[in-house]
CSV table of C-alpha atoms in Angstrom, one decimal:
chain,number,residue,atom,x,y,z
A,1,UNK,CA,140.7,113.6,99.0
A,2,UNK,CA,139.3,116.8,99.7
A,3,UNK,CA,136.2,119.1,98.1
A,4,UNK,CA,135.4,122.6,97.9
A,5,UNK,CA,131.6,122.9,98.8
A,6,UNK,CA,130.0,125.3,96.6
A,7,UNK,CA,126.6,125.5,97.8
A,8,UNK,CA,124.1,124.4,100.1
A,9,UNK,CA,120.1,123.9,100.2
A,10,UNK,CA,118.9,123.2,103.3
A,11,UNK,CA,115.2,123.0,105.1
A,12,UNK,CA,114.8,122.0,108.5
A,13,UNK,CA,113.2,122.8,111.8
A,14,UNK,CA,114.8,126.3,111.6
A,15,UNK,CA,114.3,128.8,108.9
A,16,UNK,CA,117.7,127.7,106.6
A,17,UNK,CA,116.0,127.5,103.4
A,18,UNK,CA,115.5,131.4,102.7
A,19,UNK,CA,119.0,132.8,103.6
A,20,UNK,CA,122.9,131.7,103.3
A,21,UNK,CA,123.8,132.5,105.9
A,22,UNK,CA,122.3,132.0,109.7
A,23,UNK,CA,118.5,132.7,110.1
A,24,UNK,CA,117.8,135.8,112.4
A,25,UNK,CA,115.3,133.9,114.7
A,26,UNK,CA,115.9,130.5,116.0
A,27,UNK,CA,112.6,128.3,116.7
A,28,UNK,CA,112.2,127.5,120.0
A,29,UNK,CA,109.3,124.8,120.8
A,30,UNK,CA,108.2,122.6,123.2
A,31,UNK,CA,107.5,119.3,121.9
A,32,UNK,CA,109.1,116.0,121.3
A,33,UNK,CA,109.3,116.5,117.5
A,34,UNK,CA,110.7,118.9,115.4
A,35,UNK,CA,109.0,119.7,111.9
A,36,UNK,CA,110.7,120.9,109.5
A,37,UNK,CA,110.0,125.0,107.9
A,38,UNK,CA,108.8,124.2,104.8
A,39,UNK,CA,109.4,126.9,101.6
A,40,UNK,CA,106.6,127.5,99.4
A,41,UNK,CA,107.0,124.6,97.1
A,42,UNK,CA,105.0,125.9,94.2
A,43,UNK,CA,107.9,128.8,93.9
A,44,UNK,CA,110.0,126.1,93.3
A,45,UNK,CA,108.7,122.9,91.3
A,46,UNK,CA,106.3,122.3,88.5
A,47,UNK,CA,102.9,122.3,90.0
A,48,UNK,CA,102.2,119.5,87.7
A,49,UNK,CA,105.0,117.1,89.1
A,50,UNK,CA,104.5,118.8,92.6
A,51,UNK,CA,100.8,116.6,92.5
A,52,UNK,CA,102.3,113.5,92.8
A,53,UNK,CA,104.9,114.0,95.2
A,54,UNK,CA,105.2,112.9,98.7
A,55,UNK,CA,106.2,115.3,101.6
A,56,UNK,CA,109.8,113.6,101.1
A,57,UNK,CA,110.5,114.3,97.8
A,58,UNK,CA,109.5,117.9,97.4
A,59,UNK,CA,111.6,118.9,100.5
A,60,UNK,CA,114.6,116.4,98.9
A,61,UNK,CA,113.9,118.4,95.2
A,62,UNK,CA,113.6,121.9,96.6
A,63,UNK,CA,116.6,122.0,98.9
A,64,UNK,CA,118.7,120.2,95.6
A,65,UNK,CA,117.3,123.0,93.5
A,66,UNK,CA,117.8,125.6,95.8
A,67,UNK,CA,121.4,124.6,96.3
A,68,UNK,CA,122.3,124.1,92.4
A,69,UNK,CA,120.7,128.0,92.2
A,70,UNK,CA,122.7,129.2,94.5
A,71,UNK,CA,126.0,127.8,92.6
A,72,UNK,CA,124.8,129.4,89.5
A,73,UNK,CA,122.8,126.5,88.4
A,74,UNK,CA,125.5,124.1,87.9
A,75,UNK,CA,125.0,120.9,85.8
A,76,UNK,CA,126.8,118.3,88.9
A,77,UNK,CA,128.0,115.1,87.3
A,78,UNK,CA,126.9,113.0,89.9
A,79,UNK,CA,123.8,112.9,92.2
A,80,UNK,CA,124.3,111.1,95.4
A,81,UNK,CA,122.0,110.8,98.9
A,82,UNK,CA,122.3,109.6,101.9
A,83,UNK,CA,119.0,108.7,103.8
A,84,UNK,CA,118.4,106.2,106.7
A,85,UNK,CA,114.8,105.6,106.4
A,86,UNK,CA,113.9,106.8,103.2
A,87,UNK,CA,109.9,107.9,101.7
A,88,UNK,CA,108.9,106.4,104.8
A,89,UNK,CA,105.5,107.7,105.1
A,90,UNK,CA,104.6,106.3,101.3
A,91,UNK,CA,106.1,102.8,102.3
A,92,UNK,CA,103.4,102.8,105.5
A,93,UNK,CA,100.9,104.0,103.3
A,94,UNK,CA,101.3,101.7,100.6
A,95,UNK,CA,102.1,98.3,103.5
A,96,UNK,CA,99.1,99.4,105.7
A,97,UNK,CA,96.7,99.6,101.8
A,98,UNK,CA,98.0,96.0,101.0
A,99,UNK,CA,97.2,94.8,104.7
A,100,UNK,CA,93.8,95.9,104.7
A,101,UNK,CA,92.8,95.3,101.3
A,102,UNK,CA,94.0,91.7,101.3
A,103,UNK,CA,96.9,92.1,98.8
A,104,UNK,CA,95.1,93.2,96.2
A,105,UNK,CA,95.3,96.1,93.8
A,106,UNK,CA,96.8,98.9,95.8
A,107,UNK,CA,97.0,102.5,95.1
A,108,UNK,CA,100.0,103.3,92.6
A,109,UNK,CA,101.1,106.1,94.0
A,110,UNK,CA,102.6,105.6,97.5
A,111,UNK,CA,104.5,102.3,95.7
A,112,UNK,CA,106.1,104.1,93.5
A,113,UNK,CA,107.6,106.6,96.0
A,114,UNK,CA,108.0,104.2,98.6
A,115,UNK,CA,111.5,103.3,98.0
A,116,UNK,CA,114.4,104.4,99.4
A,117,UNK,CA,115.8,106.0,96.2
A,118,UNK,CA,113.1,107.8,95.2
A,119,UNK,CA,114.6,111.3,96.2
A,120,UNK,CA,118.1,110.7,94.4
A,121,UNK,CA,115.9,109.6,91.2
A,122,UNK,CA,113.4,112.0,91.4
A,123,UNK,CA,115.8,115.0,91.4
A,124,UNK,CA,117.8,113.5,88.8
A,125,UNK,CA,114.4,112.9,85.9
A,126,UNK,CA,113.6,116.7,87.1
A,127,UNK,CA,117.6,118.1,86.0
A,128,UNK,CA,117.2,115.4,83.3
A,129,UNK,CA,120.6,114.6,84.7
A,130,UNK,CA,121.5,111.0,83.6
A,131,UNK,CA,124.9,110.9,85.3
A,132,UNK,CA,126.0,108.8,88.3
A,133,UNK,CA,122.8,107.7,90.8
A,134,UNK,CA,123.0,106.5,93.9
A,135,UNK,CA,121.4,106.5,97.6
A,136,UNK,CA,123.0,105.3,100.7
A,137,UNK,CA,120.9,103.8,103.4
A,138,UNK,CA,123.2,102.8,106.6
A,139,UNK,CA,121.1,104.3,109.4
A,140,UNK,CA,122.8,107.4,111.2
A,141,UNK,CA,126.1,106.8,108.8
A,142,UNK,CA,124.2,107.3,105.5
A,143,UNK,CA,125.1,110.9,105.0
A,144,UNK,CA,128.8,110.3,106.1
A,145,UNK,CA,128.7,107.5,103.2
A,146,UNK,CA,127.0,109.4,100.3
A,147,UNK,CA,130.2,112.4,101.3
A,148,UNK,CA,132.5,109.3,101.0
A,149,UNK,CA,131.5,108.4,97.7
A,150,UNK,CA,131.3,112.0,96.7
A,151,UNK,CA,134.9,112.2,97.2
A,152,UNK,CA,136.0,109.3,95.8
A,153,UNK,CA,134.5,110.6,92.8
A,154,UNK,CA,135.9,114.0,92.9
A,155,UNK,CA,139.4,112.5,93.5
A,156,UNK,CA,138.5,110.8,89.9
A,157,UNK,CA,137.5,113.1,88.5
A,158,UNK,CA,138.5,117.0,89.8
A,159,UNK,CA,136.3,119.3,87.4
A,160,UNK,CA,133.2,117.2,88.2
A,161,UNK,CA,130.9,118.6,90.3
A,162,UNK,CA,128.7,116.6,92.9
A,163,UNK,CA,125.5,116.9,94.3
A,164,UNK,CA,125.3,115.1,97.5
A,165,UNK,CA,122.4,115.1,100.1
A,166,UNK,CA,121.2,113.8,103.3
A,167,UNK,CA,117.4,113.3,104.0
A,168,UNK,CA,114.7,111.9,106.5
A,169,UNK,CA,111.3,112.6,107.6
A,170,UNK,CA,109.8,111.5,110.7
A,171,UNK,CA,106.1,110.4,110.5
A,172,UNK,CA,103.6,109.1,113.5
A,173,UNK,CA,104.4,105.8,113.0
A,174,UNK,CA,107.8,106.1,113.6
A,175,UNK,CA,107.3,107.7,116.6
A,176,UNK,CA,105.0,105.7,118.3
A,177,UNK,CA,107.2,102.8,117.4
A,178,UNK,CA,110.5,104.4,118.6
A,179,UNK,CA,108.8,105.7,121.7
A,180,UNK,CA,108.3,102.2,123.3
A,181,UNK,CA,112.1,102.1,122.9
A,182,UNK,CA,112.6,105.5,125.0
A,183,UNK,CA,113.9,107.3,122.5
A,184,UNK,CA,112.1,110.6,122.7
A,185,UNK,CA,111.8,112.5,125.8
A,186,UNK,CA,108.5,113.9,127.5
A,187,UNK,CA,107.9,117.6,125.2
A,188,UNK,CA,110.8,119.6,125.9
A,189,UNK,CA,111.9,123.2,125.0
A,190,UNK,CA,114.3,122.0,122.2
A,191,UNK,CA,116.5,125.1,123.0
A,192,UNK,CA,117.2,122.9,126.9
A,193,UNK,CA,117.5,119.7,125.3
A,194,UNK,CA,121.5,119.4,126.4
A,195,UNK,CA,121.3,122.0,129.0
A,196,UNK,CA,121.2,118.8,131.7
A,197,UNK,CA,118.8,120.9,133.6
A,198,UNK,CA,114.8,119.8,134.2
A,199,UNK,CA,113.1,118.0,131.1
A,200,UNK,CA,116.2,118.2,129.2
A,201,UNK,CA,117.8,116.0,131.5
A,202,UNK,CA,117.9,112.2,131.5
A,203,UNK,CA,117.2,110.0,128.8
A,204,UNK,CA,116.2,110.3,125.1
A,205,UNK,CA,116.1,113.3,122.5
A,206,UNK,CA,113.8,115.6,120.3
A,207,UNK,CA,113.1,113.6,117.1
A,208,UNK,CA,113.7,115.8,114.0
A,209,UNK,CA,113.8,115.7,110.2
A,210,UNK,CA,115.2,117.6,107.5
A,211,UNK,CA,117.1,117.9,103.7
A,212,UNK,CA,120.3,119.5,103.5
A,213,UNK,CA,122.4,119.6,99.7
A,214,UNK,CA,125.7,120.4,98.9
A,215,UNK,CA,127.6,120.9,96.0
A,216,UNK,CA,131.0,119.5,96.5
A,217,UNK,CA,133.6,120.3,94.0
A,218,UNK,CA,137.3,119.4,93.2
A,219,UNK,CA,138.7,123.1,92.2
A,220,UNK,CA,137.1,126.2,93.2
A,221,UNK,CA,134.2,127.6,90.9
A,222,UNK,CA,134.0,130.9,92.1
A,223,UNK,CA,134.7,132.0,95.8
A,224,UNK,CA,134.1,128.5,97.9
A,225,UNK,CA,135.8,129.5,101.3
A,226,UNK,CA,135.0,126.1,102.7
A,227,UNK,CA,136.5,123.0,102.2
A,228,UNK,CA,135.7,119.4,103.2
A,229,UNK,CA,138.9,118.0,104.1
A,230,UNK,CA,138.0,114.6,105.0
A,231,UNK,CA,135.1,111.9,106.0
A,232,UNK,CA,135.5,109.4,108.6
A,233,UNK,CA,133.2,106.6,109.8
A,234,UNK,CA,134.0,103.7,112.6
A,235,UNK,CA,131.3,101.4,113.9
A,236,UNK,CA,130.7,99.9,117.6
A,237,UNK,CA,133.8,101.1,119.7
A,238,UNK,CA,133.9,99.7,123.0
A,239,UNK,CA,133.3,103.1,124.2
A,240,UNK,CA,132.0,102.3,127.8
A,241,UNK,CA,134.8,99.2,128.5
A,242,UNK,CA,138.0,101.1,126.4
A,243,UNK,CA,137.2,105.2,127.1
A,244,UNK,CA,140.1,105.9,125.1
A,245,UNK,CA,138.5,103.9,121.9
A,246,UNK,CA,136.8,107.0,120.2
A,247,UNK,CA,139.7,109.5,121.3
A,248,UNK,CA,141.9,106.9,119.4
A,249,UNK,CA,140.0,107.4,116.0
A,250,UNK,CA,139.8,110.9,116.5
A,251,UNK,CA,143.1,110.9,117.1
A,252,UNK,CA,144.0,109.0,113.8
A,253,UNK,CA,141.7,111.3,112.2
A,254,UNK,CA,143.3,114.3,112.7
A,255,UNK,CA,146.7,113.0,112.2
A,256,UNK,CA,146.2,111.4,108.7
A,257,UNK,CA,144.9,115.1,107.9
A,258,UNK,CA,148.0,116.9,109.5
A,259,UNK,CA,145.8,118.4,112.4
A,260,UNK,CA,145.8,118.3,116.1
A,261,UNK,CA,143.3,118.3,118.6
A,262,UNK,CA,144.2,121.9,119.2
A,263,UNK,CA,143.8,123.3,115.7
A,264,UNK,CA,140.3,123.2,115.9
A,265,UNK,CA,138.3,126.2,116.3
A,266,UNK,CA,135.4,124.8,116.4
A,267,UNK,CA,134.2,121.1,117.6
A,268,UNK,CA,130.5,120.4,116.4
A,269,UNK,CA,129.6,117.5,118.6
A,270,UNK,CA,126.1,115.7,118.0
A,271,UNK,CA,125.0,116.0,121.8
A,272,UNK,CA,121.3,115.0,122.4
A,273,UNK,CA,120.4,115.5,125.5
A,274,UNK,CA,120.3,111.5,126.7
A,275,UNK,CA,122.5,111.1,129.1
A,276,UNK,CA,124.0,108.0,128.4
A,277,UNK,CA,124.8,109.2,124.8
A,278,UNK,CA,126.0,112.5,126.1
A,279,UNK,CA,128.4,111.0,128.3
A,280,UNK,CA,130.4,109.9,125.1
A,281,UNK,CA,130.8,112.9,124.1
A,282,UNK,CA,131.7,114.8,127.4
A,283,UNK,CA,134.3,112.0,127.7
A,284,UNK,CA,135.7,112.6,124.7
A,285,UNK,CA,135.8,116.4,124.9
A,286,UNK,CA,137.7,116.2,128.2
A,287,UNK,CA,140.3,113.7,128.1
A,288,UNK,CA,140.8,114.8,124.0
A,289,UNK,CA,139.3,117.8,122.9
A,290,UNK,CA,141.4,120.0,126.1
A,291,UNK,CA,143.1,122.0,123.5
A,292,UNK,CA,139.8,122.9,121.2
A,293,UNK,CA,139.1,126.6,121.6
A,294,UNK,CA,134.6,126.2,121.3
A,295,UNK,CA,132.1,123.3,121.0
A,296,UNK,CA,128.7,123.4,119.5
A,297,UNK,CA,126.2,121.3,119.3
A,298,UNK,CA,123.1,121.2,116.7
A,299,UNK,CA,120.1,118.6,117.6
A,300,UNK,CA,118.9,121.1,119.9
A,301,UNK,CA,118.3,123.0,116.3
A,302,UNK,CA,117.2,120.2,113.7
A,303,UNK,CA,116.4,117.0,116.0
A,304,UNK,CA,117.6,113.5,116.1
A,305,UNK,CA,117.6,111.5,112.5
A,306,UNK,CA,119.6,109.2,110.6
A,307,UNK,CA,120.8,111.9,108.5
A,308,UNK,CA,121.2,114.9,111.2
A,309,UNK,CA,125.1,115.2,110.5
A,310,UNK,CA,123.5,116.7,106.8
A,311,UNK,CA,122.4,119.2,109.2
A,312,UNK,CA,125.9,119.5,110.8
A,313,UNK,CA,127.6,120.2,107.9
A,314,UNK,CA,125.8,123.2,107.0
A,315,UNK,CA,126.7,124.7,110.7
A,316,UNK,CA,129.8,124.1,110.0
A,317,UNK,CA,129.8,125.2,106.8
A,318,UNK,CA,128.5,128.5,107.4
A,319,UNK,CA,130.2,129.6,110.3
A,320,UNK,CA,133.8,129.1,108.4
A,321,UNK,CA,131.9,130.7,105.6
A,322,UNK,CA,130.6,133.2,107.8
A,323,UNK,CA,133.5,133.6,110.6
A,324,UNK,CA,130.9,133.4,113.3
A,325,UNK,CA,128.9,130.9,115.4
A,326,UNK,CA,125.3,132.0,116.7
A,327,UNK,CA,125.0,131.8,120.7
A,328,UNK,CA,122.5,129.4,120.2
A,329,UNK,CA,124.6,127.1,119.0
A,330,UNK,CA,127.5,127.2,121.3
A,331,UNK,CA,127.8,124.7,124.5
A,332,UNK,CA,129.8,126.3,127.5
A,333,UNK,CA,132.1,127.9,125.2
A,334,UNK,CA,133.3,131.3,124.1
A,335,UNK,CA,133.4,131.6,120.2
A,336,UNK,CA,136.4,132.2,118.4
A,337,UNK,CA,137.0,135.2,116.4
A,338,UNK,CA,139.1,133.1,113.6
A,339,UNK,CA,137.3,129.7,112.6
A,340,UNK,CA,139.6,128.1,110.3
A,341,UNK,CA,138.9,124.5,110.8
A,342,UNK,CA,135.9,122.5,112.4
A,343,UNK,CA,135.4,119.2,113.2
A,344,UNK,CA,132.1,117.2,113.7
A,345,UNK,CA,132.0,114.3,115.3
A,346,UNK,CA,128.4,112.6,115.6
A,347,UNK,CA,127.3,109.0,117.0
A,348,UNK,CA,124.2,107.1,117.3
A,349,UNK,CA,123.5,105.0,120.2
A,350,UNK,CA,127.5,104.0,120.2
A,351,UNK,CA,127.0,102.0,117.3
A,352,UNK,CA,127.2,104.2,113.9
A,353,UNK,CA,130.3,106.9,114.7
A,354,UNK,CA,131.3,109.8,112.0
A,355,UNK,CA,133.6,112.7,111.7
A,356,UNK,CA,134.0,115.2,108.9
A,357,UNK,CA,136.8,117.9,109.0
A,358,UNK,CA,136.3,121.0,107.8
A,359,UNK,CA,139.0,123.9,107.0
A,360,UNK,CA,138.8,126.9,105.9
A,361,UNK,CA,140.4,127.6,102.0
A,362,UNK,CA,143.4,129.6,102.1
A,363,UNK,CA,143.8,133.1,100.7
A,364,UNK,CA,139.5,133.3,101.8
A,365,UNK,CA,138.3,135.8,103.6
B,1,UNK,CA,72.5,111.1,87.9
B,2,UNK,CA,73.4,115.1,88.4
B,3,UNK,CA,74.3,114.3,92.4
B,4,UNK,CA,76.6,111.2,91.4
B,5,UNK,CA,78.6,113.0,88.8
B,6,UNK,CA,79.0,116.0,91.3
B,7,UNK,CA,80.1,113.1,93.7
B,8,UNK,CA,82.6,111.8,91.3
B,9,UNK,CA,84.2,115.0,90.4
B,10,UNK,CA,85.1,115.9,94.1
B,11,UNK,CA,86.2,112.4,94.6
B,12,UNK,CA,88.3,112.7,91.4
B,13,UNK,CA,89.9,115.7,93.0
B,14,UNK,CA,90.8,114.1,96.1
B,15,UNK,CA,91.7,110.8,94.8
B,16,UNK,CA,94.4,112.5,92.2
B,17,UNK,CA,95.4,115.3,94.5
B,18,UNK,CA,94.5,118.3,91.6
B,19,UNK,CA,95.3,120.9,94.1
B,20,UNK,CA,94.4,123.7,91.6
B,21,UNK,CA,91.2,121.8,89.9
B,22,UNK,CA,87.7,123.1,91.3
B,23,UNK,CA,84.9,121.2,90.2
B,24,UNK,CA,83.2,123.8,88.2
B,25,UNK,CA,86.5,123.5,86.0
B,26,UNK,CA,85.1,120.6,84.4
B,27,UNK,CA,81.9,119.1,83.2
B,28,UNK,CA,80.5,115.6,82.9
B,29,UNK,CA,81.2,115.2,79.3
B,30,UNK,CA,85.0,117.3,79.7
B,31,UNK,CA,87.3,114.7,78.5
B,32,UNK,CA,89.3,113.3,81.9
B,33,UNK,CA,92.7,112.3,79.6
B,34,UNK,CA,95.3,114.4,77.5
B,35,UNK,CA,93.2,117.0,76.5
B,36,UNK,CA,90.9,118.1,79.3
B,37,UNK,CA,92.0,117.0,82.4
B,38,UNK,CA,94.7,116.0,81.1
B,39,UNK,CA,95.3,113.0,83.1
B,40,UNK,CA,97.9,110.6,82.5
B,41,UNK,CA,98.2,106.3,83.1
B,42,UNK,CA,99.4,107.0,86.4
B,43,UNK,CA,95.9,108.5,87.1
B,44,UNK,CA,93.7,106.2,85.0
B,45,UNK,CA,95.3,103.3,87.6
B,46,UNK,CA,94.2,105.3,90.6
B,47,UNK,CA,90.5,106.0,88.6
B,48,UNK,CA,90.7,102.1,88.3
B,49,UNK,CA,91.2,101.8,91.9
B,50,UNK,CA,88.7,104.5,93.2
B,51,UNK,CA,86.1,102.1,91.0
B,52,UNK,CA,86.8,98.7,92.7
B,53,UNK,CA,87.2,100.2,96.2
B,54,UNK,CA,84.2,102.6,96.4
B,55,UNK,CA,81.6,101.5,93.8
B,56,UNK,CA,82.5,97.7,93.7
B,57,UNK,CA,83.1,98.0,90.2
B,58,UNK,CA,85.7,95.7,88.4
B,59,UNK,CA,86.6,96.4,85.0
B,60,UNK,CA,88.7,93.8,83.0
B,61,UNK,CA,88.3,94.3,79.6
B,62,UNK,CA,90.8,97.0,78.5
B,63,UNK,CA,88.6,98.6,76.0
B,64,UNK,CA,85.6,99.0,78.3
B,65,UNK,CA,87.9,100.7,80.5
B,66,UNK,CA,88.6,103.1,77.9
B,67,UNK,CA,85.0,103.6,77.9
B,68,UNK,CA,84.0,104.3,81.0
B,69,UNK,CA,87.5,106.7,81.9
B,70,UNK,CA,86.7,108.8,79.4
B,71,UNK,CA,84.3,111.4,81.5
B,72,UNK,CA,82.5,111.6,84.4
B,73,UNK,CA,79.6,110.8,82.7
B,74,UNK,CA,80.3,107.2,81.6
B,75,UNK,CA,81.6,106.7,84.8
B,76,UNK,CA,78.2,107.3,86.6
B,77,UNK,CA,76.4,105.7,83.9
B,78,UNK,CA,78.5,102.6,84.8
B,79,UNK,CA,77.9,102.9,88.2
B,80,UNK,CA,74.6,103.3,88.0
B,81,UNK,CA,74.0,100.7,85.4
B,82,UNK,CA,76.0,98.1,87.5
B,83,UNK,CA,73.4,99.5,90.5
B,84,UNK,CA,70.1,98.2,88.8
């Protein structure tokens, strides 16, 4: 169960959108939310069908069309999205319009792109693709389950070709609401957010957003150098009672993909700069990553979301791709000159848990 | 009546997000559906709405509806007939 990945489309806090590879310049702010670097949108959809759309669904559309471009405009068979919270600022809009007009008419509009679906469908009447449809929505393992299905569907079905997607915005709301929790730290250089050092220590994270698409494919199309070996999810580990829980299920992983703790190059862990969530993933990286040659981390660079590990996957996509790993990215670690297979392992608050190998295909490069 | 159709073209603007639409592209008597405009049902809802909402307006009978969407024009007649 394994797929080539094609292509990507991604915009997020950092300038992906416009390049394949690595942007030049990586975005340092100082803030509690990352915003995503939005393309000009008119370059890219209808202006007619741009009108009506919400924030949401042009960045879902533009990163799915930029990715199907870059694969040579590729018809995929299947359309597939992952997204924890969905339109989320249509479905305040249109709750908050029925609230304070009584429940009566309400404006069309936010309705009909309030639903969680609404990117998946969206893309698909724009393609006039009328294949397989569907949108995931299990918080932070979303993306990890729209990947699952995608492979499930390429093990069907080889010569299909898949779009698959994870997507999020963050809106005030959701911040304010999320801040009484303690989930976002006082504004913080995003670039110290795991450094463990002044504001970037202690608790909570940089919230973030983004819309990363891949096209995932059974045999190679034309020179796909990356491949998506496998998806794993678990959920609630008695990490804090049973440390060796998560090293476990790592550990069963790797095995059931013929791999070894020390055949990675590359370990992309989903460190946040909370220190309780962090500790996870120091754990793990000591007792069971030993033999891992670097580690890199990525919230630092698109934020915390549902669908982050979207964001992931294109790191880890492009530095096999590539054969490098910006500085930036890197976390007390020397980068490898070889990067033939990469592991990210993400978790969210100890209860949603998700790893995706990586390898690179052989005979690339 | 000149000030209130101005007033209803910028609000027409806003209310159906024409980014690209200036209100000297249109007239009071320009047709506001498929030609024209060239709005759509999705629109003559929100039209519907800006009615109700800001000018207290309710229109139940389909075909007066018609009526009244069909420029700016009617629509400020029927906001300033429902005024007196």
């Amino acid at each position: 169960m394994k797929a080539y990945v094609a292509s990507s489309g991604v915009i997020s806090p950092q300038q992906t959108h416009d390049t394949t590879g690595f942007p030049e310049h990586v975005c340092e702010t100082v803030t509690s939310r990352l915003r995503c670097l939005e393309p000009d949108y008119r370059t890219l959809i209808n202006p007619v069908q741009l009108r009506r759309m919400p924030r949401i669904l042009k960045m879902g559309l533009a990163s799915a069309k930029i990715c199907l471009e870059r694969a040579g405009n590729v018809k995929p068979g299947a359309i597939i999205v992952g997204t924890g919270l969905g339109c989320l600022d249509n479905l305040e809009k249109f709750l908050l319009d029925m609230l304070d007009h009584d429940e009566h008419i309400t404006s069309v509009l936010p309705f009909i792109n309030s639903t969680h679906n609404a990117v998946a469908s969206q893309i698909a009447m724009v393609l006039k693709n009328y294949g397989y449809n569907y949108t995931y929505c299990h918080r932070a393992l979303s993306f990890e389950s729209a990947l699952q299905d995608a492979l499930m569907h390429i093990r069907e079905s080889p010569d299909t070709s898949v779009l698959v997607g994870g997507i999020d915005e963050c809106t005030d709301d959701y911040m304010l609401l999320h801040n009484y929790l303690g989930y976002w730290k006082q504004p913080v250089s995003n670039l110290d957010l795991f450094r463990g050092t002044g504001a970037g220590s202690g608790s909570g994270t940089v919230a973030g957003e983004g819309s990363a698409f891949f096209l995932l494919s059974g045999i190679p199309r034309n020179e796909e150098n990356v491949i998506l070996e496998a998806v794993h999810t678990f959920f609630m580990p008695e990490a804090y009672t049973d440390p060796e829980g998560i090293a476990a299920e790592a550990d069963h992983f790797l095995t059931e993909n013929n791999t070894g703790p020390a055949d990675l190059d590359l370990v992309i862990l989903g460190l946040s700069g909370d220190d309780h969530d962090d500790s996870i993933y120091r754990r793990l990286r000591q007792r069971y990553f030993k033999g891992a040659a670097s580690f890199a981390g990525f919230k630092h660079l698109c934020g915390e979301f549902y669908t982050a590990t979207a964001f992931a996957l294109w790191l880890g996509a492009t530095a096999i791709a590539n054969q490098h790993v910006p500085a930036v990215a890197l976390v007390d670690s020397e980068p490898k000159t070889i990067i033939n297979k990469v592991l990210i392992y993400n978790h969210f608050k100890n209860a949603e848990h998700g790893m995706m190998l990586l390898t690179r295909a052989e005979g690339s490069g | 009546m000149e000030e209130l159709i101005d007033q209803l073209k910028q609000e027409i603007i806003e209310v159906l997000s024409l980014e690209d639409v200036v209100p000297e592209d249109f007239d009071a008597d320009t047709p506001l559906f498929v030609e024209g405009l060239g709005l759509d049902s999705i629109d003559a809802l929100e039209l519907i709405l800006l009615m109700e909402r800001k000018y207290n307006i309710k229109i139940e009978d389909p075909k007066e509806r018609r009526n009244v969407l069909r420029n700016v024009r009617a629509m400020a007649e029927c906001i300033t007939s429902n005024k007196n």
